[in-house]
Amino acid sequence: MMQEANTPWTVSLLAGGFAGAVEGAATYPFEFAKTRVQLRQEVGKPTPKNPFKVVAQVYQREGLSALYKGCSTLVIGSIGKDGVRFLSFDTIKNQFKDPETGTLTPMRNLAAGMLSGVVASITCVTPTERIKTALIDDARNEKRYMSMTHCIKTVLKEDGFIGLYRGFAGTTLKQAGATAFRMGTYNTLKDYEKKHDIAQNTATNFANGSVAGIVTTLTTQPFDTIKTRCQSARGASTVEAFQSVIADYGIKGFWKGTTMRLGRTVFSGGILFTTYEWAAAILNPLLLPKDQGLRE
């Protein structure tokens, strides 16, 4: 996946942004279901663990459009998030890699991913996640936001610019961890496969991405749950979100929505990296000087 140091930065940015948009739109119903489950429910009211059941219930009660509430915000955010994430990861990893083999140790892969996750959270992830979550939360209760634009204006009016960064701590911890494990796992698998002459194709890219998605979900779910509580329509501080999860469900509540998120990340990881590889393969010949060649 990740390109050599001489690959134009525009390849990482454009291919990453395109991959993020495709992945976000294709898997959004799972993200919607996961967010619904993580938000506060009525006391004593059970919440289904099957993501398909949540999607079906929302579809039956609220229609197809409800399943894509906040989707445009996520897609826009994914374009920026994954464009920045792939660009920053490629840039950072080139500083960390072994100059002779061109590979990274697993720990350096994780470190490069962690730093790129922080960059992505600061530049675009936190604001777009805040609006997406507020739209999903609002749709099940007050329904006061008429659109993404109206939601942004309302948040700015009520809380100021800082309102867009509500949940910043949880989001940054999630992004740092998620990017570290997703990028790190994917690249570790790729390096292993290269050493053992395993063919790189759509199937291996998708499988590697799916494994990376599973590892990412299981290790970072508590941060995702706290982030969701912080970014609800009414909002909450990180401490308040932490306390509310404990009060509602106990320690196990931090893994609320894991099944929903796995339903998405298994597919999203495969889609994201496969699309990135495909887009980079098309862009590289157009943007890379011919005498520099391409990485296999």
PDB file of C-alpha atoms in Angstrom:
ATOM      1  CA  MET A   1       0.000   0.000   0.000  1.00  0.00           C
ATOM      2  CA  MET A   2       2.175   2.819   1.330  1.00  0.00           C
ATOM      3  CA  GLN A   3       4.336   4.391  -1.319  1.00  0.00           C
ATOM      4  CA  GLU A   4       8.054   5.039  -1.467  1.00  0.00           C
ATOM      5  CA  ALA A   5       9.481   8.311  -0.232  1.00  0.00           C
ATOM      6  CA  ASN A   6       9.662   9.648  -3.795  1.00  0.00           C
ATOM      7  CA  THR A   7       5.938   9.248  -4.369  1.00  0.00           C
ATOM      8  CA  PRO A   8       4.279  12.662  -4.811  1.00  0.00           C
ATOM      9  CA  TRP A   9       2.435  13.808  -1.715  1.00  0.00           C
ATOM     10  CA  THR A  10      -0.610  14.400  -3.919  1.00  0.00           C
ATOM     11  CA  VAL A  11      -0.951  10.627  -4.458  1.00  0.00           C
ATOM     12  CA  SER A  12      -1.238   9.943  -0.727  1.00  0.00           C
ATOM     13  CA  LEU A  13      -3.631  12.861  -0.223  1.00  0.00           C
ATOM     14  CA  LEU A  14      -5.925  12.262  -3.200  1.00  0.00           C
ATOM     15  CA  ALA A  15      -5.961   8.468  -3.034  1.00  0.00           C
ATOM     16  CA  GLY A  16      -6.542   8.566   0.725  1.00  0.00           C
ATOM     17  CA  GLY A  17      -9.359  11.100   0.420  1.00  0.00           C
ATOM     18  CA  PHE A  18     -11.093   9.122  -2.326  1.00  0.00           C
ATOM     19  CA  ALA A  19     -10.744   5.868  -0.378  1.00  0.00           C
ATOM     20  CA  GLY A  20     -12.194   7.530   2.723  1.00  0.00           C
ATOM     21  CA  ALA A  21     -15.233   8.810   0.811  1.00  0.00           C
ATOM     22  CA  VAL A  22     -15.983   5.397  -0.717  1.00  0.00           C
ATOM     23  CA  GLU A  23     -15.523   3.585   2.596  1.00  0.00           C
ATOM     24  CA  GLY A  24     -17.625   6.088   4.557  1.00  0.00           C
ATOM     25  CA  ALA A  25     -20.584   6.009   2.177  1.00  0.00           C
ATOM     26  CA  ALA A  26     -20.525   2.225   1.723  1.00  0.00           C
ATOM     27  CA  THR A  27     -20.518   1.344   5.432  1.00  0.00           C
ATOM     28  CA  TYR A  28     -22.483   4.247   6.949  1.00  0.00           C
ATOM     29  CA  PRO A  29     -25.554   2.257   8.142  1.00  0.00           C
ATOM     30  CA  PHE A  30     -23.258   0.281  10.479  1.00  0.00           C
ATOM     31  CA  GLU A  31     -21.783   3.532  11.819  1.00  0.00           C
ATOM     32  CA  PHE A  32     -25.312   4.859  12.337  1.00  0.00           C
ATOM     33  CA  ALA A  33     -26.351   1.720  14.261  1.00  0.00           C
ATOM     34  CA  LYS A  34     -23.219   1.791  16.412  1.00  0.00           C
ATOM     35  CA  THR A  35     -23.726   5.451  17.328  1.00  0.00           C
ATOM     36  CA  ARG A  36     -27.385   4.917  18.202  1.00  0.00           C
ATOM     37  CA  VAL A  37     -26.485   2.091  20.597  1.00  0.00           C
ATOM     38  CA  GLN A  38     -23.733   4.125  22.304  1.00  0.00           C
ATOM     39  CA  LEU A  39     -25.981   7.121  23.006  1.00  0.00           C
ATOM     40  CA  ARG A  40     -27.968   7.138  26.246  1.00  0.00           C
ATOM     41  CA  GLN A  41     -31.084   4.971  26.188  1.00  0.00           C
ATOM     42  CA  GLU A  42     -34.041   4.740  28.533  1.00  0.00           C
ATOM     43  CA  VAL A  43     -33.070   3.079  31.828  1.00  0.00           C
ATOM     44  CA  GLY A  44     -33.801  -0.625  31.758  1.00  0.00           C
ATOM     45  CA  LYS A  45     -34.542  -0.660  28.047  1.00  0.00           C
ATOM     46  CA  PRO A  46     -32.424  -3.314  26.310  1.00  0.00           C
ATOM     47  CA  THR A  47     -30.539  -2.428  23.159  1.00  0.00           C
ATOM     48  CA  PRO A  48     -30.011  -4.996  20.388  1.00  0.00           C
ATOM     49  CA  LYS A  49     -26.474  -6.185  19.660  1.00  0.00           C
ATOM     50  CA  ASN A  50     -27.152  -7.277  16.096  1.00  0.00           C
ATOM     51  CA  PRO A  51     -26.335  -4.347  13.766  1.00  0.00           C
ATOM     52  CA  PHE A  52     -28.654  -5.688  11.075  1.00  0.00           C
ATOM     53  CA  LYS A  53     -31.535  -5.665  13.590  1.00  0.00           C
ATOM     54  CA  VAL A  54     -30.864  -2.034  14.523  1.00  0.00           C
ATOM     55  CA  VAL A  55     -30.703  -1.036  10.864  1.00  0.00           C
ATOM     56  CA  ALA A  56     -33.935  -2.920  10.134  1.00  0.00           C
ATOM     57  CA  GLN A  57     -35.765  -1.328  13.087  1.00  0.00           C
ATOM     58  CA  VAL A  58     -34.743   2.186  12.103  1.00  0.00           C
ATOM     59  CA  TYR A  59     -35.697   1.516   8.483  1.00  0.00           C
ATOM     60  CA  GLN A  60     -39.148   0.233   9.489  1.00  0.00           C
ATOM     61  CA  ARG A  61     -39.876   3.055  11.938  1.00  0.00           C
ATOM     62  CA  GLU A  62     -38.162   6.041  10.344  1.00  0.00           C
ATOM     63  CA  GLY A  63     -37.493   5.163   6.713  1.00  0.00           C
ATOM     64  CA  LEU A  64     -34.365   4.783   4.593  1.00  0.00           C
ATOM     65  CA  SER A  65     -33.344   8.438   4.862  1.00  0.00           C
ATOM     66  CA  ALA A  66     -32.979   8.098   8.646  1.00  0.00           C
ATOM     67  CA  LEU A  67     -30.206   5.517   8.185  1.00  0.00           C
ATOM     68  CA  TYR A  68     -28.140   8.111   6.349  1.00  0.00           C
ATOM     69  CA  LYS A  69     -28.698  10.960   8.794  1.00  0.00           C
ATOM     70  CA  GLY A  70     -25.292  12.575   9.180  1.00  0.00           C
ATOM     71  CA  CYS A  71     -23.809  10.578   6.297  1.00  0.00           C
ATOM     72  CA  SER A  72     -22.761  13.619   4.256  1.00  0.00           C
ATOM     73  CA  THR A  73     -20.886  14.944   7.267  1.00  0.00           C
ATOM     74  CA  LEU A  74     -19.072  11.633   7.704  1.00  0.00           C
ATOM     75  CA  VAL A  75     -18.168  11.403   4.012  1.00  0.00           C
ATOM     76  CA  ILE A  76     -16.817  14.961   3.952  1.00  0.00           C
ATOM     77  CA  GLY A  77     -14.919  14.261   7.139  1.00  0.00           C
ATOM     78  CA  SER A  78     -13.605  10.962   5.755  1.00  0.00           C
ATOM     79  CA  ILE A  79     -12.214  12.698   2.677  1.00  0.00           C
ATOM     80  CA  GLY A  80     -10.239  15.055   4.886  1.00  0.00           C
ATOM     81  CA  LYS A  81      -9.459  12.480   7.583  1.00  0.00           C
ATOM     82  CA  ASP A  82      -8.149   9.752   5.325  1.00  0.00           C
ATOM     83  CA  GLY A  83      -6.431  12.160   2.962  1.00  0.00           C
ATOM     84  CA  VAL A  84      -4.550  13.685   5.898  1.00  0.00           C
ATOM     85  CA  ARG A  85      -4.079  10.319   7.587  1.00  0.00           C
ATOM     86  CA  PHE A  86      -2.503   8.600   4.579  1.00  0.00           C
ATOM     87  CA  LEU A  87      -0.411  11.661   3.737  1.00  0.00           C
ATOM     88  CA  SER A  88       0.882  12.136   7.278  1.00  0.00           C
ATOM     89  CA  PHE A  89       1.454   8.387   7.754  1.00  0.00           C
ATOM     90  CA  ASP A  90       3.438   8.113   4.521  1.00  0.00           C
ATOM     91  CA  THR A  91       5.468  11.174   5.501  1.00  0.00           C
ATOM     92  CA  ILE A  92       6.119  10.064   9.083  1.00  0.00           C
ATOM     93  CA  LYS A  93       6.853   6.425   8.262  1.00  0.00           C
ATOM     94  CA  ASN A  94       9.489   7.455   5.728  1.00  0.00           C
ATOM     95  CA  GLN A  95      11.345   9.093   8.609  1.00  0.00           C
ATOM     96  CA  PHE A  96      11.049   5.957  10.731  1.00  0.00           C
ATOM     97  CA  LYS A  97      11.807   3.187   8.225  1.00  0.00           C
ATOM     98  CA  ASP A  98      15.029   1.227   7.869  1.00  0.00           C
ATOM     99  CA  PRO A  99      17.013   2.939   5.071  1.00  0.00           C
ATOM    100  CA  GLU A 100      18.333  -0.391   3.778  1.00  0.00           C
ATOM    101  CA  THR A 101      15.195  -2.567   3.759  1.00  0.00           C
ATOM    102  CA  GLY A 102      12.597   0.186   3.422  1.00  0.00           C
ATOM    103  CA  THR A 103      10.460  -1.459   6.134  1.00  0.00           C
ATOM    104  CA  LEU A 104       9.469  -0.579   9.694  1.00  0.00           C
ATOM    105  CA  THR A 105       9.426  -2.640  12.853  1.00  0.00           C
ATOM    106  CA  PRO A 106       5.918  -3.273  14.239  1.00  0.00           C
ATOM    107  CA  MET A 107       6.515  -0.705  17.007  1.00  0.00           C
ATOM    108  CA  ARG A 108       7.620   1.968  14.532  1.00  0.00           C
ATOM    109  CA  ASN A 109       4.580   1.204  12.399  1.00  0.00           C
ATOM    110  CA  LEU A 110       2.391   1.786  15.454  1.00  0.00           C
ATOM    111  CA  ALA A 111       4.236   5.010  16.367  1.00  0.00           C
ATOM    112  CA  ALA A 112       3.870   6.414  12.842  1.00  0.00           C
ATOM    113  CA  GLY A 113       0.172   5.550  12.862  1.00  0.00           C
ATOM    114  CA  MET A 114      -0.356   7.134  16.267  1.00  0.00           C
ATOM    115  CA  LEU A 115       1.200  10.437  15.234  1.00  0.00           C
ATOM    116  CA  SER A 116      -0.781  10.568  11.992  1.00  0.00           C
ATOM    117  CA  GLY A 117      -3.984   9.872  13.965  1.00  0.00           C
ATOM    118  CA  VAL A 118      -3.338  12.885  16.193  1.00  0.00           C
ATOM    119  CA  VAL A 119      -2.797  15.070  13.122  1.00  0.00           C
ATOM    120  CA  ALA A 120      -6.058  13.833  11.568  1.00  0.00           C
ATOM    121  CA  SER A 121      -8.032  14.425  14.797  1.00  0.00           C
ATOM    122  CA  ILE A 122      -6.840  18.016  15.108  1.00  0.00           C
ATOM    123  CA  THR A 123      -7.337  18.979  11.473  1.00  0.00           C
ATOM    124  CA  CYS A 124     -10.697  17.432  10.610  1.00  0.00           C
ATOM    125  CA  VAL A 125     -11.923  14.371  12.533  1.00  0.00           C
ATOM    126  CA  THR A 126     -13.149  15.946  15.777  1.00  0.00           C
ATOM    127  CA  PRO A 127     -15.350  18.657  14.172  1.00  0.00           C
ATOM    128  CA  THR A 128     -16.950  16.282  11.652  1.00  0.00           C
ATOM    129  CA  GLU A 129     -17.510  13.556  14.247  1.00  0.00           C
ATOM    130  CA  ARG A 130     -19.120  16.121  16.555  1.00  0.00           C
ATOM    131  CA  ILE A 131     -21.616  17.203  13.883  1.00  0.00           C
ATOM    132  CA  LYS A 132     -22.315  13.652  12.687  1.00  0.00           C
ATOM    133  CA  THR A 133     -23.020  12.414  16.215  1.00  0.00           C
ATOM    134  CA  ALA A 134     -25.165  15.442  17.068  1.00  0.00           C
ATOM    135  CA  LEU A 135     -27.272  14.859  13.936  1.00  0.00           C
ATOM    136  CA  ILE A 136     -27.818  11.171  14.754  1.00  0.00           C
ATOM    137  CA  ASP A 137     -28.695  11.944  18.378  1.00  0.00           C
ATOM    138  CA  ASP A 138     -30.990  14.812  17.439  1.00  0.00           C
ATOM    139  CA  ALA A 139     -32.851  12.670  14.889  1.00  0.00           C
ATOM    140  CA  ARG A 140     -34.053  10.256  17.586  1.00  0.00           C
ATOM    141  CA  ASN A 141     -35.269  12.945  20.021  1.00  0.00           C
ATOM    142  CA  GLU A 142     -35.773  16.666  19.453  1.00  0.00           C
ATOM    143  CA  LYS A 143     -35.294  16.848  15.664  1.00  0.00           C
ATOM    144  CA  ARG A 144     -34.271  20.501  15.824  1.00  0.00           C
ATOM    145  CA  TYR A 145     -31.452  20.326  13.258  1.00  0.00           C
ATOM    146  CA  MET A 146     -32.780  20.818   9.738  1.00  0.00           C
ATOM    147  CA  SER A 147     -29.501  19.991   7.973  1.00  0.00           C
ATOM    148  CA  MET A 148     -25.763  19.614   8.443  1.00  0.00           C
ATOM    149  CA  THR A 149     -25.295  23.332   7.829  1.00  0.00           C
ATOM    150  CA  HIS A 150     -28.025  24.233  10.318  1.00  0.00           C
ATOM    151  CA  CYS A 151     -26.435  21.945  12.901  1.00  0.00           C
ATOM    152  CA  ILE A 152     -23.030  23.600  12.456  1.00  0.00           C
ATOM    153  CA  LYS A 153     -24.557  27.082  12.782  1.00  0.00           C
ATOM    154  CA  THR A 154     -26.491  26.041  15.901  1.00  0.00           C
ATOM    155  CA  VAL A 155     -23.418  24.546  17.587  1.00  0.00           C
ATOM    156  CA  LEU A 156     -21.375  27.646  16.783  1.00  0.00           C
ATOM    157  CA  LYS A 157     -24.133  29.921  18.089  1.00  0.00           C
ATOM    158  CA  GLU A 158     -24.680  28.005  21.326  1.00  0.00           C
ATOM    159  CA  ASP A 159     -21.136  26.885  22.166  1.00  0.00           C
ATOM    160  CA  GLY A 160     -18.828  28.897  19.914  1.00  0.00           C
ATOM    161  CA  PHE A 161     -15.993  27.414  17.875  1.00  0.00           C
ATOM    162  CA  ILE A 162     -14.939  25.270  20.827  1.00  0.00           C
ATOM    163  CA  GLY A 163     -18.285  23.471  20.497  1.00  0.00           C
ATOM    164  CA  LEU A 164     -17.022  21.817  17.317  1.00  0.00           C
ATOM    165  CA  TYR A 165     -14.197  20.309  19.363  1.00  0.00           C
ATOM    166  CA  ARG A 166     -16.364  18.831  22.098  1.00  0.00           C
ATOM    167  CA  GLY A 167     -15.047  15.333  22.742  1.00  0.00           C
ATOM    168  CA  PHE A 168     -11.580  16.265  21.461  1.00  0.00           C
ATOM    169  CA  ALA A 169      -9.757  14.197  24.097  1.00  0.00           C
ATOM    170  CA  GLY A 170     -11.750  11.032  23.420  1.00  0.00           C
ATOM    171  CA  THR A 171     -11.629  11.521  19.653  1.00  0.00           C
ATOM    172  CA  THR A 172      -7.874  12.114  19.633  1.00  0.00           C
ATOM    173  CA  LEU A 173      -7.211   9.086  21.835  1.00  0.00           C
ATOM    174  CA  LYS A 174      -9.434   7.021  19.548  1.00  0.00           C
ATOM    175  CA  GLN A 175      -7.813   8.352  16.369  1.00  0.00           C
ATOM    176  CA  ALA A 176      -4.279   7.932  17.693  1.00  0.00           C
ATOM    177  CA  GLY A 177      -5.028   4.368  18.733  1.00  0.00           C
ATOM    178  CA  ALA A 178      -7.158   3.499  15.719  1.00  0.00           C
ATOM    179  CA  THR A 179      -4.690   4.831  13.178  1.00  0.00           C
ATOM    180  CA  ALA A 180      -1.766   3.237  14.995  1.00  0.00           C
ATOM    181  CA  PHE A 181      -3.389  -0.201  15.003  1.00  0.00           C
ATOM    182  CA  ARG A 182      -5.036   0.083  11.573  1.00  0.00           C
ATOM    183  CA  MET A 183      -2.043   1.425   9.657  1.00  0.00           C
ATOM    184  CA  GLY A 184       0.431  -0.478  11.811  1.00  0.00           C
ATOM    185  CA  THR A 185      -1.316  -3.837  11.452  1.00  0.00           C
ATOM    186  CA  TYR A 186      -1.840  -3.396   7.715  1.00  0.00           C
ATOM    187  CA  ASN A 187       1.771  -2.460   7.027  1.00  0.00           C
ATOM    188  CA  THR A 188       3.137  -5.194   9.290  1.00  0.00           C
ATOM    189  CA  LEU A 189       1.097  -7.742   7.343  1.00  0.00           C
ATOM    190  CA  LYS A 190       2.281  -6.256   4.044  1.00  0.00           C
ATOM    191  CA  ASP A 191       5.926  -6.380   5.111  1.00  0.00           C
ATOM    192  CA  TYR A 192       5.521 -10.001   6.236  1.00  0.00           C
ATOM    193  CA  GLU A 193       3.934 -10.936   2.932  1.00  0.00           C
ATOM    194  CA  LYS A 194       6.694  -9.267   0.943  1.00  0.00           C
ATOM    195  CA  LYS A 195       9.358 -11.214   2.831  1.00  0.00           C
ATOM    196  CA  HIS A 196       7.547 -14.466   2.086  1.00  0.00           C
ATOM    197  CA  ASP A 197       6.753 -13.625  -1.557  1.00  0.00           C
ATOM    198  CA  ILE A 198       3.000 -13.638  -1.040  1.00  0.00           C
ATOM    199  CA  ALA A 199       1.261 -12.067  -4.042  1.00  0.00           C
ATOM    200  CA  GLN A 200      -0.273  -8.636  -3.488  1.00  0.00           C
ATOM    201  CA  ASN A 201      -3.691  -8.354  -5.091  1.00  0.00           C
ATOM    202  CA  THR A 202      -7.225  -7.213  -4.319  1.00  0.00           C
ATOM    203  CA  ALA A 203      -7.922 -10.293  -2.171  1.00  0.00           C
ATOM    204  CA  THR A 204      -4.824  -9.894   0.040  1.00  0.00           C
ATOM    205  CA  ASN A 205      -5.353  -6.113   0.320  1.00  0.00           C
ATOM    206  CA  PHE A 206      -8.963  -6.640   1.411  1.00  0.00           C
ATOM    207  CA  ALA A 207      -8.025  -9.408   3.865  1.00  0.00           C
ATOM    208  CA  ASN A 208      -5.206  -7.338   5.387  1.00  0.00           C
ATOM    209  CA  GLY A 209      -7.502  -4.351   5.727  1.00  0.00           C
ATOM    210  CA  SER A 210     -10.218  -6.433   7.373  1.00  0.00           C
ATOM    211  CA  VAL A 211      -7.794  -7.911   9.928  1.00  0.00           C
ATOM    212  CA  ALA A 212      -6.510  -4.401  10.656  1.00  0.00           C
ATOM    213  CA  GLY A 213     -10.111  -3.260  11.194  1.00  0.00           C
ATOM    214  CA  ILE A 214     -10.830  -6.031  13.700  1.00  0.00           C
ATOM    215  CA  VAL A 215      -7.683  -5.323  15.719  1.00  0.00           C
ATOM    216  CA  THR A 216      -8.459  -1.600  15.686  1.00  0.00           C
ATOM    217  CA  THR A 217     -12.039  -2.017  16.902  1.00  0.00           C
ATOM    218  CA  LEU A 218     -11.279  -4.328  19.819  1.00  0.00           C
ATOM    219  CA  THR A 219      -8.423  -2.154  21.119  1.00  0.00           C
ATOM    220  CA  THR A 220     -10.003   1.301  20.775  1.00  0.00           C
ATOM    221  CA  GLN A 221     -13.729   0.758  21.484  1.00  0.00           C
ATOM    222  CA  PRO A 222     -13.717   2.443  24.949  1.00  0.00           C
ATOM    223  CA  PHE A 223     -12.390   5.681  23.424  1.00  0.00           C
ATOM    224  CA  ASP A 224     -15.069   5.520  20.739  1.00  0.00           C
ATOM    225  CA  THR A 225     -17.836   5.095  23.315  1.00  0.00           C
ATOM    226  CA  ILE A 226     -16.639   8.067  25.387  1.00  0.00           C
ATOM    227  CA  LYS A 227     -16.305  10.166  22.221  1.00  0.00           C
ATOM    228  CA  THR A 228     -19.893   9.393  21.216  1.00  0.00           C
ATOM    229  CA  ARG A 229     -21.276  10.393  24.626  1.00  0.00           C
ATOM    230  CA  CYS A 230     -19.261  13.636  24.549  1.00  0.00           C
ATOM    231  CA  GLN A 231     -20.535  14.551  21.105  1.00  0.00           C
ATOM    232  CA  SER A 232     -24.249  13.913  21.608  1.00  0.00           C
ATOM    233  CA  ALA A 233     -26.707  16.675  20.719  1.00  0.00           C
ATOM    234  CA  ARG A 234     -26.520  18.143  24.246  1.00  0.00           C
ATOM    235  CA  GLY A 235     -22.856  17.298  24.680  1.00  0.00           C
ATOM    236  CA  ALA A 236     -20.859  16.283  27.754  1.00  0.00           C
ATOM    237  CA  SER A 237     -17.347  16.617  29.085  1.00  0.00           C
ATOM    238  CA  THR A 238     -14.987  13.642  28.934  1.00  0.00           C
ATOM    239  CA  VAL A 239     -15.403  13.102  32.698  1.00  0.00           C
ATOM    240  CA  GLU A 240     -19.209  13.320  32.461  1.00  0.00           C
ATOM    241  CA  ALA A 241     -19.224  10.877  29.549  1.00  0.00           C
ATOM    242  CA  PHE A 242     -17.020   8.448  31.475  1.00  0.00           C
ATOM    243  CA  GLN A 243     -19.257   8.654  34.534  1.00  0.00           C
ATOM    244  CA  SER A 244     -22.456   8.223  32.499  1.00  0.00           C
ATOM    245  CA  VAL A 245     -21.167   5.025  30.869  1.00  0.00           C
ATOM    246  CA  ILE A 246     -20.253   3.587  34.287  1.00  0.00           C
ATOM    247  CA  ALA A 247     -23.639   4.599  35.715  1.00  0.00           C
ATOM    248  CA  ASP A 248     -25.586   3.106  32.811  1.00  0.00           C
ATOM    249  CA  TYR A 249     -23.746  -0.136  32.102  1.00  0.00           C
ATOM    250  CA  GLY A 250     -20.655  -0.497  34.285  1.00  0.00           C
ATOM    251  CA  ILE A 251     -17.209  -1.281  32.859  1.00  0.00           C
ATOM    252  CA  LYS A 252     -18.661  -3.436  30.084  1.00  0.00           C
ATOM    253  CA  GLY A 253     -20.443  -0.338  28.800  1.00  0.00           C
ATOM    254  CA  PHE A 254     -17.178   0.943  27.327  1.00  0.00           C
ATOM    255  CA  TRP A 255     -17.441  -1.824  24.742  1.00  0.00           C
ATOM    256  CA  LYS A 256     -21.033  -0.864  23.904  1.00  0.00           C
ATOM    257  CA  GLY A 257     -21.501  -0.964  20.148  1.00  0.00           C
ATOM    258  CA  THR A 258     -18.503  -3.256  19.538  1.00  0.00           C
ATOM    259  CA  THR A 259     -20.533  -5.661  17.415  1.00  0.00           C
ATOM    260  CA  MET A 260     -21.935  -2.726  15.429  1.00  0.00           C
ATOM    261  CA  ARG A 261     -18.501  -1.267  14.888  1.00  0.00           C
ATOM    262  CA  LEU A 262     -17.016  -4.632  13.939  1.00  0.00           C
ATOM    263  CA  GLY A 263     -19.765  -4.994  11.347  1.00  0.00           C
ATOM    264  CA  ARG A 264     -18.464  -1.811   9.806  1.00  0.00           C
ATOM    265  CA  THR A 265     -14.709  -2.040  10.334  1.00  0.00           C
ATOM    266  CA  VAL A 266     -14.344  -5.548   8.898  1.00  0.00           C
ATOM    267  CA  PHE A 267     -15.705  -4.199   5.626  1.00  0.00           C
ATOM    268  CA  SER A 268     -14.396  -0.641   5.951  1.00  0.00           C
ATOM    269  CA  GLY A 269     -10.802  -1.755   6.461  1.00  0.00           C
ATOM    270  CA  GLY A 270     -10.934  -3.928   3.377  1.00  0.00           C
ATOM    271  CA  ILE A 271     -12.705  -1.269   1.306  1.00  0.00           C
ATOM    272  CA  LEU A 272     -10.438   1.547   2.491  1.00  0.00           C
ATOM    273  CA  PHE A 273      -7.096  -0.093   1.739  1.00  0.00           C
ATOM    274  CA  THR A 274      -8.245  -1.812  -1.462  1.00  0.00           C
ATOM    275  CA  THR A 275      -9.612   1.484  -2.804  1.00  0.00           C
ATOM    276  CA  TYR A 276      -6.442   3.298  -1.768  1.00  0.00           C
ATOM    277  CA  GLU A 277      -4.257   0.781  -3.585  1.00  0.00           C
ATOM    278  CA  TRP A 278      -6.422   1.049  -6.682  1.00  0.00           C
ATOM    279  CA  ALA A 279      -6.496   4.863  -6.672  1.00  0.00           C
ATOM    280  CA  ALA A 280      -2.748   5.112  -6.004  1.00  0.00           C
ATOM    281  CA  ALA A 281      -2.032   2.729  -8.883  1.00  0.00           C
ATOM    282  CA  ILE A 282      -3.950   5.041 -11.209  1.00  0.00           C
ATOM    283  CA  LEU A 283      -2.506   8.308  -9.860  1.00  0.00           C
ATOM    284  CA  ASN A 284       1.131   7.234  -9.590  1.00  0.00           C
ATOM    285  CA  PRO A 285       1.804   7.000 -13.337  1.00  0.00           C
ATOM    286  CA  LEU A 286       0.214  10.421 -13.774  1.00  0.00           C
ATOM    287  CA  LEU A 287       2.054  12.209 -10.963  1.00  0.00           C
ATOM    288  CA  LEU A 288       5.298  10.275 -10.472  1.00  0.00           C
ATOM    289  CA  PRO A 289       8.244  11.166 -12.726  1.00  0.00           C
ATOM    290  CA  LYS A 290       8.724   8.308 -15.210  1.00  0.00           C
ATOM    291  CA  ASP A 291      12.367   7.710 -14.362  1.00  0.00           C
ATOM    292  CA  GLN A 292      11.624   7.061 -10.684  1.00  0.00           C
ATOM    293  CA  GLY A 293       9.572   3.924 -11.208  1.00  0.00           C
ATOM    294  CA  LEU A 294       6.881   2.522  -8.953  1.00  0.00           C
ATOM    295  CA  ARG A 295       6.748   0.296  -5.959  1.00  0.00           C
ATOM    296  CA  GLU A 296       5.213  -3.069  -6.688  1.00  0.00           C
TER     297      GLU A 296
END
